[in-house]
Coordinates of C-alpha atoms and ligand atoms in Angstrom, one line a residue:
M1 CA -47.9 -36.3 -31.4
N2 CA -46.9 -39.9 -31.9
R3 CA -49.3 -41.5 -29.8
P4 CA -50.2 -44.9 -31.1
S5 CA -54.1 -45.5 -32.5
L6 CA -56.3 -47.8 -30.7
S7 CA -57.4 -49.1 -34.1
S8 CA -53.9 -50.1 -35.3
R9 CA -53.0 -51.8 -32.1
L10 CA -56.3 -54.0 -32.7
R11 CA -55.7 -54.5 -35.8
A12 CA -51.8 -55.9 -35.3
A13 CA -53.7 -57.7 -32.7
A14 CA -56.6 -59.6 -34.9
A15 CA -53.7 -60.3 -37.5
E16 CA -51.4 -62.0 -35.4
R17 CA -54.0 -64.3 -33.9
Q18 CA -55.4 -65.1 -37.4
A19 CA -51.8 -65.9 -38.1
R20 CA -51.7 -68.5 -35.2
Q21 CA -54.6 -69.9 -36.0
A22 CA -55.7 -68.7 -32.3
V23 CA -58.9 -66.6 -33.0
R24 CA -61.8 -67.7 -30.7
R25 CA -65.6 -68.0 -32.1
R26 CA -68.9 -68.6 -30.1
R27 CA -71.2 -71.4 -30.6
T28 CA -74.4 -71.0 -30.5
V29 CA -76.6 -73.6 -28.7
I30 CA -80.5 -73.6 -29.8
A31 CA -81.8 -76.2 -27.9
R32 CA -80.1 -79.0 -25.4
E33 CA -81.8 -82.4 -24.3
D34 CA -79.5 -84.7 -21.9
M35 CA -76.5 -84.7 -23.2
T36 CA -76.7 -83.3 -26.6
A37 CA -77.1 -79.9 -28.0
L38 CA -78.4 -77.9 -31.1
V39 CA -75.5 -76.4 -31.9
D40 CA -75.9 -74.3 -35.3
G41 CA -78.3 -76.2 -36.5
V42 CA -76.6 -79.4 -35.8
Q43 CA -76.9 -81.9 -33.2
L44 CA -73.9 -83.0 -31.0
V45 CA -73.1 -85.1 -27.8
D46 CA -71.5 -82.3 -25.9
F47 CA -67.9 -83.7 -24.0
C48 CA -67.3 -79.7 -23.3
G49 CA -69.6 -78.5 -20.3
N50 CA -68.6 -78.7 -17.0
D51 CA -72.3 -80.1 -15.8
Y52 CA -70.3 -83.0 -14.1
L53 CA -73.4 -84.0 -11.9
G54 CA -76.1 -83.6 -14.8
L55 CA -78.2 -81.2 -12.7
S56 CA -78.1 -77.9 -15.3
R57 CA -81.7 -78.9 -16.7
H58 CA -83.0 -80.7 -13.7
L59 CA -86.7 -80.4 -13.4
D60 CA -86.4 -80.0 -9.4
V61 CA -83.8 -77.0 -9.9
A62 CA -85.5 -75.4 -12.5
A63 CA -89.0 -75.7 -10.4
A64 CA -87.2 -74.1 -7.0
Q65 CA -85.9 -71.4 -9.7
Q66 CA -89.4 -71.4 -10.7
E67 CA -91.2 -71.1 -7.8
A68 CA -88.9 -68.8 -5.9
I69 CA -89.3 -66.4 -9.5
A70 CA -93.2 -66.0 -8.6
W71 CA -92.9 -65.4 -4.9
H72 CA -90.0 -63.2 -5.2
G73 CA -89.4 -61.8 -9.0
V74 CA -86.3 -61.9 -11.2
G75 CA -84.1 -59.1 -9.6
S76 CA -82.4 -58.4 -6.3
G77 CA -82.9 -55.1 -6.8
A78 CA -79.2 -54.2 -4.4
S79 CA -75.9 -55.1 -3.6
H80 CA -76.1 -57.5 -0.5
L81 CA -74.5 -55.0 2.1
V82 CA -77.8 -52.7 1.1
S83 CA -80.9 -54.4 0.5
G84 CA -80.6 -56.7 -2.0
H85 CA -79.5 -59.5 1.0
H86 CA -82.3 -62.5 1.3
V87 CA -83.7 -64.6 3.3
L88 CA -82.8 -67.3 0.5
H89 CA -79.2 -66.6 0.3
E90 CA -78.8 -66.4 3.8
E91 CA -80.0 -70.4 3.6
L92 CA -78.2 -71.0 0.7
E93 CA -75.0 -69.6 2.4
A94 CA -76.2 -71.9 6.0
A95 CA -76.5 -75.2 3.7
V96 CA -73.1 -74.5 1.9
A97 CA -71.3 -73.7 4.9
E98 CA -73.0 -77.0 6.4
W99 CA -71.9 -79.2 3.7
M100 CA -68.7 -78.4 3.4
G101 CA -67.7 -78.8 7.0
Y102 CA -66.8 -75.1 7.7
P103 CA -68.4 -72.2 10.3
R104 CA -69.3 -69.8 7.8
A105 CA -70.3 -69.6 3.8
L106 CA -70.2 -66.3 1.8
L107 CA -71.6 -65.5 -1.7
F108 CA -70.4 -64.3 -4.8
G109 CA -71.9 -63.4 -7.9
S110 CA -69.4 -65.9 -9.5
G111 CA -66.2 -67.2 -9.0
F112 CA -64.0 -65.4 -10.8
N113 CA -65.2 -62.1 -8.9
A114 CA -64.2 -64.4 -6.0
N115 CA -61.0 -64.8 -6.4
L116 CA -61.2 -60.8 -6.8
A117 CA -62.5 -60.5 -4.0
V118 CA -60.7 -62.8 -1.5
M119 CA -57.0 -61.4 -2.9
Q120 CA -57.6 -57.9 -2.9
A121 CA -59.1 -58.3 0.8
L122 CA -56.6 -60.0 2.2
L123 CA -53.5 -59.3 0.7
G124 CA -51.8 -55.6 0.2
P125 CA -48.1 -54.5 -1.2
G126 CA -45.5 -56.6 1.1
D127 CA -47.3 -59.9 1.0
L128 CA -46.1 -62.7 -1.0
C129 CA -49.0 -64.7 -3.1
L130 CA -47.6 -68.0 -4.3
Q131 CA -49.3 -70.0 -7.3
D132 CA -49.3 -72.9 -9.4
K133 CA -48.0 -72.1 -12.4
L134 CA -51.7 -73.3 -13.9
N135 CA -53.8 -71.9 -11.2
H136 CA -56.9 -70.5 -12.9
A137 CA -56.6 -66.9 -15.0
S138 CA -59.0 -65.6 -11.9
L139 CA -56.3 -66.0 -9.0
I140 CA -53.5 -64.8 -10.8
D141 CA -55.4 -61.4 -11.6
G142 CA -56.7 -61.2 -8.1
A143 CA -53.1 -61.4 -6.8
R144 CA -51.9 -59.0 -9.1
L145 CA -54.5 -56.6 -7.9
S146 CA -54.0 -56.9 -4.5
G147 CA -50.4 -55.3 -5.1
A148 CA -48.7 -58.7 -3.7
T149 CA -46.0 -60.4 -4.7
L150 CA -47.2 -62.8 -6.7
R151 CA -44.9 -65.8 -7.3
R152 CA -45.7 -69.0 -9.4
Y153 CA -44.5 -72.2 -8.8
P154 CA -43.9 -75.1 -11.9
H155 CA -46.8 -77.1 -11.9
G156 CA -46.8 -79.0 -8.3
D157 CA -43.2 -78.2 -7.7
L158 CA -43.2 -78.2 -4.1
G159 CA -39.3 -77.4 -3.7
A160 CA -39.7 -74.5 -6.0
A161 CA -42.9 -72.9 -3.8
A162 CA -40.8 -73.7 -0.9
R163 CA -37.7 -71.8 -1.7
Q164 CA -40.2 -69.0 -3.1
L165 CA -41.6 -68.6 0.6
Q166 CA -38.2 -68.8 2.1
G167 CA -37.1 -66.3 -0.4
E168 CA -39.8 -63.5 1.2
A169 CA -40.2 -64.3 4.5
E170 CA -41.6 -60.6 5.9
G171 CA -45.1 -59.8 5.2
V172 CA -48.4 -61.7 4.9
A173 CA -47.9 -65.1 2.6
L174 CA -51.5 -66.8 1.0
I175 CA -50.8 -70.0 -1.2
A176 CA -53.6 -70.6 -3.9
T177 CA -53.8 -73.6 -5.7
D178 CA -57.1 -74.9 -8.0
G179 CA -57.8 -78.4 -6.0
V180 CA -58.9 -80.0 -9.3
F181 CA -56.5 -77.7 -12.7
S182 CA -59.6 -77.0 -14.9
M183 CA -57.4 -77.5 -18.3
D184 CA -55.4 -80.8 -16.7
G185 CA -57.4 -82.6 -14.8
D186 CA -55.2 -83.3 -11.8
V187 CA -55.4 -82.3 -8.3
A188 CA -53.4 -80.6 -6.5
P189 CA -50.7 -81.8 -3.8
L190 CA -53.0 -80.7 -1.1
R191 CA -51.3 -82.5 2.2
E192 CA -48.4 -81.4 0.5
L193 CA -49.1 -78.0 0.0
A194 CA -51.2 -77.7 4.0
L195 CA -47.8 -78.7 5.6
L196 CA -45.8 -76.1 3.8
A197 CA -48.6 -73.8 4.8
R198 CA -47.9 -74.8 7.9
A199 CA -44.1 -74.9 8.3
H200 CA -43.7 -71.0 6.8
A201 CA -46.7 -69.6 8.5
A202 CA -48.5 -68.6 5.3
T203 CA -52.5 -69.6 4.8
L204 CA -53.3 -72.1 2.4
Y205 CA -56.6 -70.8 -0.4
V206 CA -58.0 -73.8 -2.6
D207 CA -59.8 -72.8 -5.2
D208 CA -61.8 -76.0 -6.0
A209 CA -64.6 -75.1 -8.3
H210 CA -64.1 -78.0 -10.6
G211 CA -63.4 -80.8 -6.9
V212 CA -66.7 -79.7 -5.3
G213 CA -69.7 -81.8 -5.8
V214 CA -67.5 -84.4 -7.7
L215 CA -64.9 -85.3 -5.3
G216 CA -64.8 -86.4 -1.7
P217 CA -66.7 -87.9 0.7
G218 CA -69.8 -86.7 0.5
G219 CA -68.9 -84.7 -2.4
R220 CA -67.5 -82.2 -0.7
G221 CA -64.2 -82.2 -3.1
S222 CA -60.4 -82.0 -3.5
V223 CA -59.7 -80.6 0.5
A224 CA -61.8 -83.4 2.6
A225 CA -60.9 -85.9 -0.4
A226 CA -57.2 -85.1 0.9
G227 CA -58.5 -85.4 4.2
L228 CA -58.2 -81.9 5.1
G229 CA -60.9 -79.3 6.5
V230 CA -61.1 -75.8 8.2
R231 CA -57.7 -76.4 9.7
E232 CA -55.8 -76.8 7.0
V233 CA -57.0 -74.6 5.0
P234 CA -58.8 -72.2 6.6
L235 CA -60.5 -70.8 2.9
Q236 CA -62.1 -72.5 0.2
L237 CA -63.9 -71.3 -3.6
V238 CA -67.1 -73.1 -4.5
T239 CA -68.6 -72.7 -7.7
F240 CA -71.8 -73.2 -8.5
G241 CA -72.3 -73.2 -12.3
K242 CA -70.0 -76.4 -12.5
A243 CA -70.8 -79.7 -10.8
L244 CA -74.5 -78.0 -9.2
G245 CA -75.0 -76.8 -12.7
T246 CA -76.8 -73.5 -11.7
H247 CA -74.7 -70.2 -11.6
G248 CA -72.4 -68.3 -8.6
A249 CA -70.3 -68.9 -5.9
A250 CA -69.1 -68.9 -2.4
V251 CA -65.8 -68.7 -0.5
V252 CA -66.1 -71.1 2.9
G253 CA -63.6 -70.3 5.7
T254 CA -63.2 -69.8 9.3
E255 CA -65.9 -67.1 10.9
E256 CA -63.1 -64.5 10.8
I257 CA -61.9 -64.6 7.3
V258 CA -65.3 -64.4 5.9
E259 CA -66.2 -61.5 8.5
H260 CA -63.2 -60.1 6.5
L261 CA -64.5 -60.1 3.3
L262 CA -68.0 -59.1 3.9
Q263 CA -66.7 -55.9 5.5
T264 CA -64.0 -55.1 2.8
A265 CA -63.7 -57.2 0.0
R266 CA -65.2 -54.9 -3.1
P267 CA -65.6 -57.0 -5.3
G268 CA -68.1 -58.2 -3.3
I269 CA -69.5 -54.9 -2.0
Y270 CA -70.2 -52.7 -4.8
T271 CA -72.1 -55.1 -7.2
T272 CA -75.5 -56.4 -7.1
A273 CA -76.5 -59.1 -5.5
A274 CA -77.6 -62.4 -7.6
P275 CA -81.5 -62.9 -7.3
P276 CA -82.8 -64.3 -5.1
A277 CA -84.1 -67.1 -7.1
E278 CA -81.2 -68.3 -8.3
A279 CA -80.3 -69.2 -4.7
A280 CA -83.4 -71.1 -4.8
A281 CA -82.1 -72.7 -7.8
T282 CA -78.6 -73.2 -6.4
L283 CA -79.9 -74.7 -2.5
A284 CA -82.1 -77.2 -5.1
A285 CA -79.2 -78.2 -7.1
L286 CA -77.2 -79.1 -3.7
R287 CA -79.9 -80.9 -1.8
L288 CA -80.0 -83.4 -5.0
A289 CA -76.2 -83.4 -4.6
Q290 CA -76.1 -84.7 -1.4
S291 CA -79.3 -87.1 -1.5
E292 CA -78.2 -89.0 -5.2
P293 CA -74.6 -90.2 -4.7
W294 CA -75.3 -92.3 -7.9
R295 CA -74.4 -89.4 -9.6
R296 CA -70.6 -89.3 -8.8
A297 CA -70.6 -93.4 -9.2
K298 CA -72.3 -93.0 -12.6
L299 CA -69.4 -90.3 -13.4
M300 CA -66.2 -92.0 -11.8
S301 CA -67.6 -95.2 -13.5
L302 CA -67.8 -93.1 -17.1
V303 CA -64.3 -91.6 -16.2
L304 CA -63.0 -95.3 -15.4
R305 CA -64.3 -96.1 -18.6
F306 CA -63.2 -93.8 -20.5
R307 CA -59.6 -94.3 -19.9
R308 CA -59.8 -97.8 -20.2
G309 CA -60.9 -97.8 -23.8
A310 CA -58.1 -94.2 -24.1
Q311 CA -55.4 -96.2 -23.0
R312 CA -56.3 -99.4 -25.5
L313 CA -56.6 -97.0 -27.9
G314 CA -53.3 -95.2 -27.9
L315 CA -54.6 -91.8 -27.1
P316 CA -52.5 -88.9 -25.6
V317 CA -54.4 -88.7 -22.2
L318 CA -53.1 -86.7 -19.2
D319 CA -52.5 -88.2 -16.0
S320 CA -56.1 -87.9 -14.5
S321 CA -58.5 -89.1 -12.4
T322 CA -61.0 -86.3 -12.5
P323 CA -64.5 -86.1 -15.4
I324 CA -61.4 -83.5 -16.6
Q325 CA -59.9 -85.7 -19.4
P326 CA -57.1 -83.6 -21.8
V327 CA -56.0 -85.3 -24.9
L328 CA -52.9 -83.8 -25.3
I329 CA -52.1 -82.9 -29.4
G330 CA -49.7 -80.3 -29.4
D331 CA -50.2 -78.0 -32.2
N332 CA -52.7 -75.7 -32.6
A333 CA -54.2 -76.2 -36.1
R334 CA -54.3 -80.2 -35.2
T335 CA -55.6 -79.9 -32.6
L336 CA -58.2 -77.9 -34.1
A337 CA -58.5 -80.2 -37.1
A338 CA -59.1 -83.1 -34.6
A339 CA -62.0 -81.0 -32.7
Q340 CA -63.4 -80.3 -36.6
A341 CA -63.3 -84.1 -36.8
L342 CA -65.3 -84.9 -33.8
E343 CA -67.8 -83.0 -34.6
A344 CA -68.1 -83.8 -38.1
A345 CA -68.8 -87.5 -36.1
G346 CA -71.2 -85.9 -33.6
F347 CA -69.1 -84.8 -31.0
W348 CA -68.9 -81.4 -29.1
V349 CA -65.0 -81.5 -27.8
A350 CA -63.5 -78.5 -26.9
A351 CA -60.0 -77.1 -28.4
I352 CA -58.3 -75.5 -26.0
R353 CA -54.8 -73.4 -27.5
P354 CA -52.8 -71.1 -25.6
P355 CA -52.8 -68.3 -24.1
T356 CA -55.3 -70.6 -21.5
V357 CA -52.9 -73.7 -21.4
P358 CA -48.6 -73.1 -22.7
E359 CA -47.8 -72.4 -26.3
G360 CA -47.6 -75.9 -28.0
K361 CA -49.6 -77.7 -25.3
A362 CA -52.7 -77.2 -27.0
R363 CA -55.6 -80.2 -26.7
L364 CA -58.7 -81.4 -27.0
R365 CA -60.7 -81.2 -23.1
I366 CA -63.1 -84.2 -22.8
T367 CA -65.2 -83.6 -19.7
L368 CA -67.4 -86.2 -18.7
S369 CA -70.7 -86.0 -16.9
A370 CA -73.0 -88.1 -15.1
G371 CA -75.7 -88.0 -17.4
H372 CA -73.4 -89.6 -20.5
T373 CA -74.3 -93.0 -21.1
E374 CA -71.5 -95.9 -21.7
G375 CA -72.7 -96.2 -24.9
Q376 CA -71.5 -92.4 -25.6
V377 CA -68.2 -92.5 -24.3
D378 CA -67.9 -95.9 -26.6
D379 CA -68.6 -93.9 -29.6
L380 CA -66.7 -90.9 -28.4
L381 CA -63.8 -93.1 -28.1
L382 CA -63.5 -94.8 -31.4
A383 CA -64.5 -91.0 -33.0
L384 CA -61.3 -89.6 -30.7
S385 CA -58.9 -93.0 -32.4
E386 CA -60.0 -91.8 -36.1
A387 CA -59.8 -87.7 -35.6
V388 CA -56.6 -87.9 -33.5
G389 CA -55.0 -90.6 -35.8
A390 CA -53.1 -92.5 -32.9
A391 CA -52.6 -96.2 -33.9
P392 CA -54.4 -98.8 -31.4
A393 CA -51.7 -100.2 -28.5
T394 CA -50.5 -103.4 -29.5
E395 CA -50.0 -103.9 -25.7
P396 CA -52.7 -105.8 -24.1
E397 CA -54.1 -103.4 -21.2
T398 CA -52.6 -104.3 -17.9
A399 CA -54.1 -101.6 -15.6
Ligands
PLP1 C1 -64.7 -71.5 -13.6 C2 -63.5 -71.4 -12.6 C3 -63.7 -70.3 -12.0 C4 -64.7 -69.4 -12.1 O1 -65.9 -69.5 -11.7 P1 -67.2 -68.8 -12.3 O2 -67.9 -69.1 -11.3 O3 -67.6 -69.4 -13.6 O4 -66.8 -67.3 -12.5 C5 -62.6 -69.9 -10.9 N1 -61.8 -70.4 -11.2 C6 -61.5 -72.1 -11.4 C7 -60.7 -73.1 -11.2 C8 -62.5 -72.4 -12.2 O5 -62.1 -74.0 -12.9

């Protein structure tokens, strides 16, 4: 028999990762305070998390979860459709729907799960799923699992998207896009995509994991920031693990789509409901995101401060106006070395390498939070200019 052994395949893959300097390693956090983390015994300012509003250790959020645990325990006991659906889940769905201005919301255990669920429930063989090339992995995997034809257009290329839609005129078409692209920080051309969807009788689905809580009026995300709503974007993904600082996700959508997901989406049906106390925590975080707009204002002023400083120092920052501020380096080893130099200076910044980003596009992914101080941002900029080895720009700043 010529069957290859699993072990030899895994050894080859490990050797290949080693050769490409692409081995990933988890860091262990021992304690956190404000925006610093004690990591493997070293105190670092965290510039790689997605806790954009600084809510993940907020005392009100923690107290809400603790109180709910005292009343309701730590587990849900079953899936939502069996006996795990709790009044706290119900309250959270209602609050998310109301906040986002949508008729209805449906909870999922995670954003990744929600994307698998949405694609599987809405699409099948013969249908078309059109996606931006830089979409999150969960959207791509969801489309593959659904059996629909997956077409990926070059990042933001609406002409290519239109051609791909024209090429597949049979079957239902879903256009799926990140609202804010997680590794580049730029915002999708949502108004143009909405027009495209309308012209081709397609449905637009926006995964706004990094936009909700951060962008738009009331923090309602990139769709609201573009002046759009349920009419143009009948389904959106909201995740709780980023700006809201907790865990889990919900989709918001029309009554018809959400009911169909509840009835048929396997990754939502065959899984244990999240603990009710987790819903209580997210509800508390949501209230803070609504009632404390200063968090968004402070975050955006830090984004501006970082960008002005980066331009002055000649750092190769990508064009992003969101809290995701990537510094493009290109080469894997150089990116890793820059991240290590930053760490030696007391900053925790993620070195993002392929396959998370395309080959040759390795980068430092810096994320800002309302929890950071201006001083921390200024210190990071200085450390970055040394770590990246960029020469200060000679031209005075104009913008
Ligand atoms: C983080 C993220 C997800 C996954 O959400 P989780 O709740 O972390 O599973 C999905 N889409 C995008 C764009 C994300 O950034």
